[in-house]
mmCIF file of C-alpha atoms in Angstrom:
data_model
loop_
_atom_site.group_PDB
_atom_site.id
_atom_site.type_symbol
_atom_site.label_atom_id
_atom_site.label_comp_id
_atom_site.label_asym_id
_atom_site.label_seq_id
_atom_site.Cartn_x
_atom_site.Cartn_y
_atom_site.Cartn_z
ATOM 1 C CA MET A 88 -0.025 0.002 -0.117
ATOM 2 C CA MET A 89 2.916 2.363 1.057
ATOM 3 C CA MET A 90 4.749 1.515 -2.393
ATOM 4 C CA ARG A 91 1.600 2.500 -4.444
ATOM 5 C CA ARG A 92 1.206 5.952 -2.734
ATOM 6 C CA ILE A 93 4.850 6.755 -3.211
ATOM 7 C CA THR A 94 4.638 5.807 -6.783
ATOM 8 C CA ALA A 95 1.444 8.069 -7.381
ATOM 9 C CA GLY A 96 2.998 10.752 -5.669
ATOM 10 C CA ILE A 97 5.878 10.643 -7.875
ATOM 11 C CA ALA A 98 3.582 10.312 -10.918
ATOM 12 C CA SER A 99 1.881 13.462 -9.722
ATOM 13 C CA LEU A 100 5.167 15.668 -9.227
ATOM 14 C CA LEU A 101 6.173 14.530 -12.729
ATOM 15 C CA ALA A 102 2.950 15.754 -14.188
ATOM 16 C CA VAL A 103 3.447 18.961 -12.520
ATOM 17 C CA GLY A 104 6.849 19.596 -13.492
ATOM 18 C CA ALA A 105 6.205 18.838 -17.143
ATOM 19 C CA GLY A 106 3.331 21.411 -17.091
ATOM 20 C CA SER A 107 5.648 23.956 -15.559
ATOM 21 C CA LEU A 108 8.413 23.404 -18.236
ATOM 22 C CA ARG A 109 5.937 23.631 -21.179
ATOM 23 C CA ALA A 110 6.423 26.916 -23.108
ATOM 24 C CA GLU A 111 3.640 29.677 -23.068
ATOM 25 C CA GLU A 112 1.266 29.475 -25.901
ATOM 26 C CA PRO A 113 -0.312 32.721 -26.676
ATOM 27 C CA SER A 114 -4.373 32.446 -27.344
ATOM 28 C CA ASP A 115 -4.164 34.858 -30.158
ATOM 29 C CA LEU A 116 -0.301 35.209 -31.896
ATOM 30 C CA SER A 117 -1.382 38.142 -33.936
ATOM 31 C CA LYS A 118 -1.578 40.147 -30.755
ATOM 32 C CA ALA A 119 2.117 39.240 -29.671
ATOM 33 C CA PRO A 120 4.134 42.204 -29.241
ATOM 34 C CA PRO A 121 7.590 43.049 -30.635
ATOM 35 C CA PRO A 122 10.404 41.429 -28.958
ATOM 36 C CA ALA A 123 11.634 43.962 -26.129
ATOM 37 C CA GLY A 124 14.844 45.202 -26.743
ATOM 38 C CA LEU A 125 15.751 43.472 -29.805
ATOM 39 C CA LEU A 126 14.686 46.048 -32.492
ATOM 40 C CA ALA A 127 15.998 49.417 -33.353
ATOM 41 C CA PRO A 128 13.840 52.147 -32.308
ATOM 42 C CA GLN A 129 10.959 52.662 -34.493
ATOM 43 C CA ALA A 130 11.664 49.825 -36.839
ATOM 44 C CA VAL A 131 9.288 48.861 -39.550
ATOM 45 C CA PRO A 132 9.535 46.259 -42.082
ATOM 46 C CA VAL A 133 9.858 47.811 -45.309
ATOM 47 C CA VAL A 134 10.087 45.891 -48.886
ATOM 48 C CA ALA A 135 13.817 45.902 -49.696
ATOM 49 C CA ALA A 136 13.248 44.308 -53.472
ATOM 50 C CA ARG A 137 10.495 43.384 -55.597
ATOM 51 C CA VAL A 138 11.706 40.490 -58.072
ATOM 52 C CA SER A 139 8.329 40.049 -59.959
ATOM 53 C CA PHE A 140 4.905 42.033 -60.704
ATOM 54 C CA LEU A 141 2.448 39.696 -62.538
ATOM 55 C CA GLU A 142 -0.254 41.188 -64.743
ATOM 56 C CA GLY A 143 -1.933 40.791 -67.967
ATOM 57 C CA PRO A 144 -3.395 37.124 -68.199
ATOM 58 C CA ALA A 145 -4.637 35.996 -71.383
ATOM 59 C CA VAL A 146 -5.800 32.438 -72.623
ATOM 60 C CA ASP A 147 -5.246 31.024 -75.906
ATOM 61 C CA ALA A 148 -7.086 28.284 -77.888
ATOM 62 C CA GLU A 149 -5.082 25.605 -76.324
ATOM 63 C CA GLY A 150 -5.542 26.570 -72.848
ATOM 64 C CA ASN A 151 -2.102 28.086 -72.451
ATOM 65 C CA LEU A 152 -2.164 31.411 -70.281
ATOM 66 C CA PHE A 153 0.123 34.107 -71.266
ATOM 67 C CA PHE A 154 0.939 36.650 -68.498
ATOM 68 C CA SER A 155 3.471 39.677 -68.187
ATOM 69 C CA ASP A 156 6.166 40.051 -65.413
ATOM 70 C CA LEU A 157 6.518 43.630 -65.655
ATOM 71 C CA ILE A 158 9.775 43.824 -63.152
ATOM 72 C CA GLY A 159 11.335 40.741 -65.089
ATOM 73 C CA ASN A 160 10.631 42.547 -68.087
ATOM 74 C CA ARG A 161 9.110 39.512 -70.081
ATOM 75 C CA ILE A 162 5.882 37.474 -70.741
ATOM 76 C CA LEU A 163 5.697 34.075 -69.499
ATOM 77 C CA LYS A 164 3.648 31.076 -70.507
ATOM 78 C CA MET A 165 1.813 28.586 -68.626
ATOM 79 C CA THR A 166 0.560 25.382 -69.841
ATOM 80 C CA PRO A 167 -2.764 23.773 -68.813
ATOM 81 C CA ASP A 168 -0.734 21.383 -66.682
ATOM 82 C CA GLY A 169 1.166 24.136 -65.063
ATOM 83 C CA ALA A 170 4.661 24.371 -66.818
ATOM 84 C CA VAL A 171 5.629 27.624 -66.799
ATOM 85 C CA SER A 172 8.212 28.921 -69.588
ATOM 86 C CA THR A 173 9.527 32.395 -70.984
ATOM 87 C CA PHE A 174 7.568 33.253 -74.214
ATOM 88 C CA ARG A 175 9.064 36.527 -74.638
ATOM 89 C CA THR A 176 12.207 38.476 -73.180
ATOM 90 C CA ASP A 177 12.997 42.138 -73.431
ATOM 91 C CA SER A 178 8.962 42.647 -73.534
ATOM 92 C CA GLY A 179 9.288 46.479 -73.441
ATOM 93 C CA ARG A 180 7.615 46.437 -70.113
ATOM 94 C CA THR A 181 4.454 44.884 -71.326
ATOM 95 C CA ASN A 182 1.538 44.949 -68.922
ATOM 96 C CA GLY A 183 -2.092 44.089 -70.335
ATOM 97 C CA ASN A 184 -2.507 41.446 -72.884
ATOM 98 C CA THR A 185 -5.488 39.692 -74.764
ATOM 99 C CA PHE A 186 -6.314 37.943 -77.878
ATOM 100 C CA ASP A 187 -7.948 39.372 -80.937
ATOM 101 C CA ALA A 188 -10.529 37.059 -82.904
ATOM 102 C CA GLN A 189 -7.730 35.688 -84.873
ATOM 103 C CA GLY A 190 -5.846 34.331 -81.961
ATOM 104 C CA ARG A 191 -3.145 36.980 -82.164
ATOM 105 C CA LEU A 192 -1.706 38.346 -79.138
ATOM 106 C CA ILE A 193 -2.193 41.920 -78.398
ATOM 107 C CA SER A 194 0.088 43.529 -75.863
ATOM 108 C CA CYS A 195 0.313 47.033 -74.134
ATOM 109 C CA GLU A 196 4.089 47.783 -73.715
ATOM 110 C CA GLY A 197 4.325 50.414 -71.178
ATOM 111 C CA ALA A 198 6.696 52.251 -69.279
ATOM 112 C CA GLU A 199 6.849 51.314 -65.705
ATOM 113 C CA GLN A 200 8.838 49.192 -63.136
ATOM 114 C CA GLY A 201 12.004 49.702 -64.812
ATOM 115 C CA PRO A 202 13.806 51.055 -67.947
ATOM 116 C CA GLY A 203 13.276 49.706 -71.456
ATOM 117 C CA GLY A 204 9.453 50.296 -71.695
ATOM 118 C CA ARG A 205 8.614 51.029 -75.532
ATOM 119 C CA ARG A 206 5.276 52.601 -74.703
ATOM 120 C CA ARG A 207 3.243 51.140 -77.664
ATOM 121 C CA ILE A 208 0.888 48.613 -78.664
ATOM 122 C CA VAL A 209 1.933 45.510 -80.473
ATOM 123 C CA ARG A 210 0.292 42.387 -82.260
ATOM 124 C CA THR A 211 2.085 39.050 -82.269
ATOM 125 C CA ASP A 212 1.331 36.109 -84.495
ATOM 126 C CA LEU A 213 1.792 33.107 -82.536
ATOM 127 C CA LYS A 214 2.523 30.715 -85.434
ATOM 128 C CA THR A 215 5.145 32.805 -86.840
ATOM 129 C CA GLY A 216 6.422 35.141 -84.189
ATOM 130 C CA GLU A 217 6.130 38.176 -85.946
ATOM 131 C CA VAL A 218 5.435 41.169 -83.830
ATOM 132 C CA THR A 219 3.582 44.261 -85.635
ATOM 133 C CA VAL A 220 3.683 47.588 -83.782
ATOM 134 C CA LEU A 221 -0.035 48.849 -84.118
ATOM 135 C CA THR A 222 0.309 52.383 -82.681
ATOM 136 C CA ASP A 223 3.354 54.180 -80.787
ATOM 137 C CA ARG A 224 2.258 57.702 -80.835
ATOM 138 C CA TYR A 225 -0.662 59.673 -80.826
ATOM 139 C CA GLU A 226 -0.644 63.123 -82.942
ATOM 140 C CA GLY A 227 3.145 62.613 -82.989
ATOM 141 C CA LYS A 228 3.544 62.233 -79.194
ATOM 142 C CA ARG A 229 4.491 59.103 -77.370
ATOM 143 C CA TYR A 230 2.183 57.438 -75.301
ATOM 144 C CA ASN A 231 2.396 57.694 -71.376
ATOM 145 C CA SER A 232 2.401 53.780 -70.394
ATOM 146 C CA PRO A 233 -0.264 51.714 -72.316
ATOM 147 C CA ASN A 234 -1.920 49.736 -69.302
ATOM 148 C CA ASP A 235 -4.674 47.081 -70.307
ATOM 149 C CA VAL A 236 -6.511 46.414 -73.555
ATOM 150 C CA CYS A 237 -9.676 44.614 -74.963
ATOM 151 C CA VAL A 238 -10.872 44.080 -78.442
ATOM 152 C CA ASP A 239 -14.554 44.097 -79.736
ATOM 153 C CA THR A 240 -16.600 41.942 -81.971
ATOM 154 C CA LYS A 241 -15.924 44.665 -84.715
ATOM 155 C CA GLY A 242 -12.323 44.329 -84.733
ATOM 156 C CA ARG A 243 -11.666 47.617 -82.974
ATOM 157 C CA ILE A 244 -8.840 47.743 -80.232
ATOM 158 C CA TRP A 245 -9.258 49.647 -77.194
ATOM 159 C CA PHE A 246 -6.547 50.370 -74.628
ATOM 160 C CA THR A 247 -5.908 52.819 -71.624
ATOM 161 C CA ASP A 248 -2.812 54.931 -71.339
ATOM 162 C CA PRO A 249 -2.171 56.208 -67.726
ATOM 163 C CA PHE A 250 0.961 56.776 -66.092
ATOM 164 C CA TYR A 251 1.734 55.332 -62.462
ATOM 165 C CA GLY A 252 5.332 56.086 -62.319
ATOM 166 C CA ASP A 253 7.012 58.888 -60.198
ATOM 167 C CA ASP A 254 9.148 60.521 -62.876
ATOM 168 C CA ARG A 255 6.755 62.181 -65.339
ATOM 169 C CA SER A 256 9.556 64.347 -67.152
ATOM 170 C CA ALA A 257 9.482 62.049 -70.070
ATOM 171 C CA LEU A 258 6.009 62.257 -70.864
ATOM 172 C CA GLU A 259 4.989 63.988 -73.868
ATOM 173 C CA LEU A 260 1.008 63.883 -74.112
ATOM 174 C CA ASP A 261 -1.122 66.224 -72.367
ATOM 175 C CA ALA A 262 -3.494 63.687 -70.663
ATOM 176 C CA GLU A 263 -4.095 60.146 -69.541
ATOM 177 C CA ALA A 264 -6.688 58.637 -72.050
ATOM 178 C CA VAL A 265 -8.394 55.877 -73.490
ATOM 179 C CA TYR A 266 -7.907 55.209 -77.494
ATOM 180 C CA ARG A 267 -9.229 53.270 -79.956
ATOM 181 C CA ILE A 268 -7.512 51.559 -82.894
ATOM 182 C CA ASP A 269 -9.979 50.836 -85.743
ATOM 183 C CA PRO A 270 -9.335 48.129 -88.119
ATOM 184 C CA ASP A 271 -7.757 50.502 -90.824
ATOM 185 C CA GLY A 272 -5.118 51.441 -88.123
ATOM 186 C CA ARG A 273 -6.705 55.100 -87.475
ATOM 187 C CA VAL A 274 -6.200 55.973 -83.615
ATOM 188 C CA THR A 275 -8.882 57.878 -81.776
ATOM 189 C CA ARG A 276 -8.738 59.385 -78.415
ATOM 190 C CA VAL A 277 -12.048 58.498 -76.821
ATOM 191 C CA VAL A 278 -11.917 59.801 -73.337
ATOM 192 C CA SER A 279 -9.763 61.622 -71.309
ATOM 193 C CA GLN A 280 -8.935 63.687 -68.117
ATOM 194 C CA PRO A 281 -10.901 65.371 -66.450
ATOM 195 C CA GLN A 282 -14.003 63.101 -67.461
ATOM 196 C CA ILE A 283 -11.877 60.239 -66.178
ATOM 197 C CA GLU A 284 -8.835 60.712 -63.804
ATOM 198 C CA ARG A 285 -6.483 57.660 -64.440
ATOM 199 C CA PRO A 286 -7.758 54.905 -66.658
ATOM 200 C CA ASN A 287 -6.622 51.440 -65.953
ATOM 201 C CA GLY A 288 -8.635 48.237 -66.582
ATOM 202 C CA ILE A 289 -11.071 47.976 -69.690
ATOM 203 C CA THR A 290 -13.403 45.743 -71.223
ATOM 204 C CA ILE A 291 -16.345 45.735 -73.816
ATOM 205 C CA THR A 292 -19.456 43.854 -73.947
ATOM 206 C CA PRO A 293 -19.971 41.270 -76.672
ATOM 207 C CA ASP A 294 -22.444 43.890 -78.548
ATOM 208 C CA ALA A 295 -19.772 46.328 -78.325
ATOM 209 C CA ARG A 296 -22.424 48.576 -76.929
ATOM 210 C CA THR A 297 -21.111 49.148 -73.527
ATOM 211 C CA LEU A 298 -17.446 49.999 -72.689
ATOM 212 C CA TYR A 299 -16.403 49.648 -69.180
ATOM 213 C CA VAL A 300 -13.308 51.378 -67.601
ATOM 214 C CA ILE A 301 -11.711 51.327 -64.486
ATOM 215 C CA ASP A 302 -10.501 54.765 -63.093
ATOM 216 C CA SER A 303 -8.054 54.160 -60.391
ATOM 217 C CA HIS A 304 -5.748 56.888 -59.016
ATOM 218 C CA SER A 305 -3.609 56.054 -55.993
ATOM 219 C CA ARG A 306 -3.657 59.604 -54.384
ATOM 220 C CA PRO A 307 -5.496 60.261 -51.514
ATOM 221 C CA GLY A 308 -9.173 61.151 -52.471
ATOM 222 C CA GLY A 309 -8.627 59.875 -56.081
ATOM 223 C CA ASN A 310 -11.185 57.872 -57.768
ATOM 224 C CA ARG A 311 -11.362 54.258 -57.238
ATOM 225 C CA LYS A 312 -14.420 53.818 -59.628
ATOM 226 C CA VAL A 313 -15.707 51.667 -62.393
ATOM 227 C CA TRP A 314 -17.518 53.704 -65.073
ATOM 228 C CA ALA A 315 -19.657 52.567 -68.106
ATOM 229 C CA PHE A 316 -19.965 54.182 -71.550
ATOM 230 C CA SER A 317 -22.504 53.765 -74.230
ATOM 231 C CA VAL A 318 -20.684 53.139 -77.410
ATOM 232 C CA SER A 319 -22.263 54.256 -80.871
ATOM 233 C CA GLU A 320 -22.102 52.267 -84.099
ATOM 234 C CA ASP A 321 -19.083 54.214 -85.158
ATOM 235 C CA GLY A 322 -17.376 53.921 -81.939
ATOM 236 C CA ARG A 323 -17.822 57.019 -80.321
ATOM 237 C CA LEU A 324 -18.608 57.134 -76.561
ATOM 238 C CA GLY A 325 -21.813 58.502 -75.226
ATOM 239 C CA ASP A 326 -23.380 58.396 -71.905
ATOM 240 C CA GLN A 327 -20.931 57.950 -68.641
ATOM 241 C CA ARG A 328 -22.331 56.051 -66.000
ATOM 242 C CA LEU A 329 -20.842 55.377 -62.693
ATOM 243 C CA VAL A 330 -21.138 51.527 -61.845
ATOM 244 C CA PHE A 331 -19.181 51.012 -58.754
ATOM 245 C CA ASP A 332 -17.043 53.021 -56.342
ATOM 246 C CA PHE A 333 -14.524 51.098 -54.087
ATOM 247 C CA GLY A 334 -13.907 54.520 -51.957
ATOM 248 C CA ARG A 335 -10.898 54.466 -49.833
ATOM 249 C CA GLY A 336 -7.977 51.859 -50.303
ATOM 250 C CA ARG A 337 -6.675 50.454 -53.444
ATOM 251 C CA GLY A 338 -9.416 50.424 -56.328
ATOM 252 C CA GLY A 339 -9.785 48.242 -59.140
ATOM 253 C CA ASP A 340 -7.063 47.138 -61.497
ATOM 254 C CA GLY A 341 -7.783 44.499 -64.392
ATOM 255 C CA MET A 342 -11.492 43.475 -65.130
ATOM 256 C CA ARG A 343 -13.255 40.917 -67.400
ATOM 257 C CA LEU A 344 -17.162 40.002 -67.978
ATOM 258 C CA ASP A 345 -18.752 36.667 -67.282
ATOM 259 C CA GLU A 346 -21.496 35.240 -69.671
ATOM 260 C CA HIS A 347 -24.009 37.194 -67.779
ATOM 261 C CA GLY A 348 -22.473 40.423 -68.280
ATOM 262 C CA ASN A 349 -21.506 40.504 -64.340
ATOM 263 C CA LEU A 350 -18.105 42.687 -63.912
ATOM 264 C CA TRP A 351 -15.049 40.629 -62.246
ATOM 265 C CA VAL A 352 -12.660 43.113 -61.037
ATOM 266 C CA ALA A 353 -9.173 42.718 -59.615
ATOM 267 C CA ALA A 354 -8.851 44.825 -56.601
ATOM 268 C CA GLY A 355 -7.594 45.724 -53.029
ATOM 269 C CA ILE A 356 -4.343 45.250 -51.084
ATOM 270 C CA MET A 357 -3.199 43.437 -48.180
ATOM 271 C CA LEU A 358 -0.127 45.771 -47.082
ATOM 272 C CA PRO A 359 -0.625 49.430 -47.345
ATOM 273 C CA ARG A 360 1.604 51.606 -49.556
ATOM 274 C CA ASN A 361 1.092 55.018 -48.728
ATOM 275 C CA ALA A 362 -1.647 57.208 -47.732
ATOM 276 C CA GLY A 363 -3.772 56.824 -50.707
ATOM 277 C CA GLU A 364 -3.273 52.934 -50.924
ATOM 278 C CA THR A 365 -4.564 51.560 -47.776
ATOM 279 C CA ALA A 366 -5.964 48.265 -46.864
ATOM 280 C CA ASP A 367 -9.595 49.245 -46.493
ATOM 281 C CA VAL A 368 -10.264 47.329 -49.836
ATOM 282 C CA PRO A 369 -9.367 43.639 -49.027
ATOM 283 C CA PRO A 370 -7.384 41.694 -51.777
ATOM 284 C CA GLY A 371 -9.716 39.728 -54.122
ATOM 285 C CA ILE A 372 -11.869 39.534 -57.210
ATOM 286 C CA TYR A 373 -15.088 41.714 -56.799
ATOM 287 C CA VAL A 374 -18.114 40.485 -58.981
ATOM 288 C CA VAL A 375 -20.379 43.327 -59.632
ATOM 289 C CA SER A 376 -23.521 43.322 -61.611
ATOM 290 C CA PRO A 377 -24.067 45.601 -64.505
ATOM 291 C CA GLN A 378 -26.359 47.576 -62.609
ATOM 292 C CA GLY A 379 -23.581 48.142 -59.787
ATOM 293 C CA LYS A 380 -24.809 45.705 -57.272
ATOM 294 C CA LEU A 381 -21.953 44.082 -55.316
ATOM 295 C CA LEU A 382 -22.552 40.251 -55.732
ATOM 296 C CA GLY A 383 -19.767 39.064 -53.856
ATOM 297 C CA ARG A 384 -15.835 38.854 -53.245
ATOM 298 C CA ILE A 385 -13.395 35.959 -53.984
ATOM 299 C CA PRO A 386 -10.737 36.453 -51.476
ATOM 300 C CA ILE A 387 -7.074 35.856 -52.915
ATOM 301 C CA PRO A 388 -4.415 35.393 -50.271
ATOM 302 C CA GLU A 389 -1.717 37.720 -51.731
ATOM 303 C CA ASP A 390 -0.676 41.327 -51.269
ATOM 304 C CA VAL A 391 -1.712 43.100 -54.664
ATOM 305 C CA ILE A 392 -4.303 41.519 -57.050
ATOM 306 C CA THR A 393 -3.546 42.845 -60.598
ATOM 307 C CA ASN A 394 -5.690 41.112 -63.203
ATOM 308 C CA LEU A 395 -7.756 38.062 -64.212
ATOM 309 C CA ALA A 396 -8.891 36.026 -67.182
ATOM 310 C CA PHE A 397 -10.889 33.077 -67.913
ATOM 311 C CA GLY A 398 -9.713 29.748 -69.310
ATOM 312 C CA GLY A 399 -9.912 26.116 -69.204
ATOM 313 C CA PRO A 400 -13.105 23.746 -70.391
ATOM 314 C CA GLN A 401 -16.147 26.028 -71.235
ATOM 315 C CA ARG A 402 -13.908 28.947 -69.616
ATOM 316 C CA LYS A 403 -15.038 28.050 -66.114
ATOM 317 C CA THR A 404 -11.351 28.538 -64.751
ATOM 318 C CA LEU A 405 -10.488 31.887 -63.202
ATOM 319 C CA TYR A 406 -6.771 32.843 -63.416
ATOM 320 C CA VAL A 407 -5.585 35.817 -61.236
ATOM 321 C CA THR A 408 -2.287 37.344 -61.416
ATOM 322 C CA ALA A 409 -1.527 38.820 -57.809
ATOM 323 C CA GLY A 410 1.902 39.830 -57.144
ATOM 324 C CA LYS A 411 3.987 37.210 -57.486
ATOM 325 C CA ALA A 412 1.780 34.446 -57.832
ATOM 326 C CA ILE A 413 -0.967 33.201 -60.142
ATOM 327 C CA PHE A 414 -4.118 31.836 -58.687
ATOM 328 C CA ARG A 415 -6.669 29.431 -60.258
ATOM 329 C CA VAL A 416 -10.150 29.160 -58.986
ATOM 330 C CA PRO A 417 -12.541 26.746 -60.527
ATOM 331 C CA LEU A 418 -16.225 28.373 -61.207
ATOM 332 C CA ALA A 419 -19.813 27.221 -62.091
ATOM 333 C CA VAL A 420 -20.229 30.306 -64.577
ATOM 334 C CA SER A 421 -18.209 30.817 -67.864
ATOM 335 C CA GLY A 422 -16.429 33.840 -68.413
ATOM 336 C CA TYR A 423 -16.538 36.035 -71.766
ATOM 337 C CA ALA A 424 -13.720 36.408 -74.177
ATOM 338 C CA LEU A 425 -13.744 37.247 -77.708
ATOM 339 C CA TYR A 426 -11.254 34.345 -78.631
ATOM 340 C CA PRO A 427 -11.004 31.354 -78.306
ATOM 341 C CA ARG A 428 -14.820 30.862 -79.055
ATOM 342 C CA LEU A 429 -16.565 28.422 -76.753
ATOM 343 C CA GLY A 430 -16.641 24.974 -77.686
ATOM 344 C CA ARG A 431 -13.489 24.821 -79.321
#
């Protein structure tokens, strides 16, 4: 009996001792304070270098995803099984991409995220590799930094030309604007400041009667809006209508339409950049009806959400470019794209 009591006592002491040696486990790690005395005064982590900035996704008839790396100054290609290769080096700081009805890649060569930007719109024949310059000037002056592009069912190319860089000394044009390239090569400025502050993402309805443009300025109080413009038969823009306002934070960037006409907008930021780009808009894909009703958000666990494209069978796969990563999301709805046609 005495031996059993001694054994039980030793077991109890061991249990208590083990508990006293266990490391403290905070209930909420997000509330853990900085390590006392180990950091320099007022120390705050800052980005030391950015090694990639992904943008401009577009899907071809074989299901390959083409997308830009602005910092790497290249266009990459990802096969349906996820293999990534370099499609083009020295891309001229290409940003937005899309395909025309003939399956040719239309690209916006910009002027941001480093030197070497060519500030023009080019078309690439994927079969031959031939690159054609569609426009590099408006009224004799070089573009600011072509950003995003779409093509309508009449063969017209629409693109935005903002400037998000810090050094504006090399700019030649008097405004940030939206342009249209007609099939005969004629270029028309269709809307500019002050009617729109800083045009970014752009898309057009299948009937070519409504043009949507994201107006996204990073300064405090700047526009974070999505506009709709009526389009006449000859391509002139008419009534301007506010579809959605992101308010404070980082507004929309790239944008696409689904088969129901809803807008899918890449927006938001996780880490605030400055007084104008706060975390008030969480990162994700925001789905908005044509009437401006927010239908929901698809959270994307990355810092900067830049653009999107629909691909896969029946275009029911969403691809999202987000900072340094590509995300893939299965859908129950088909996305709209001029090319390739559904069923191919």
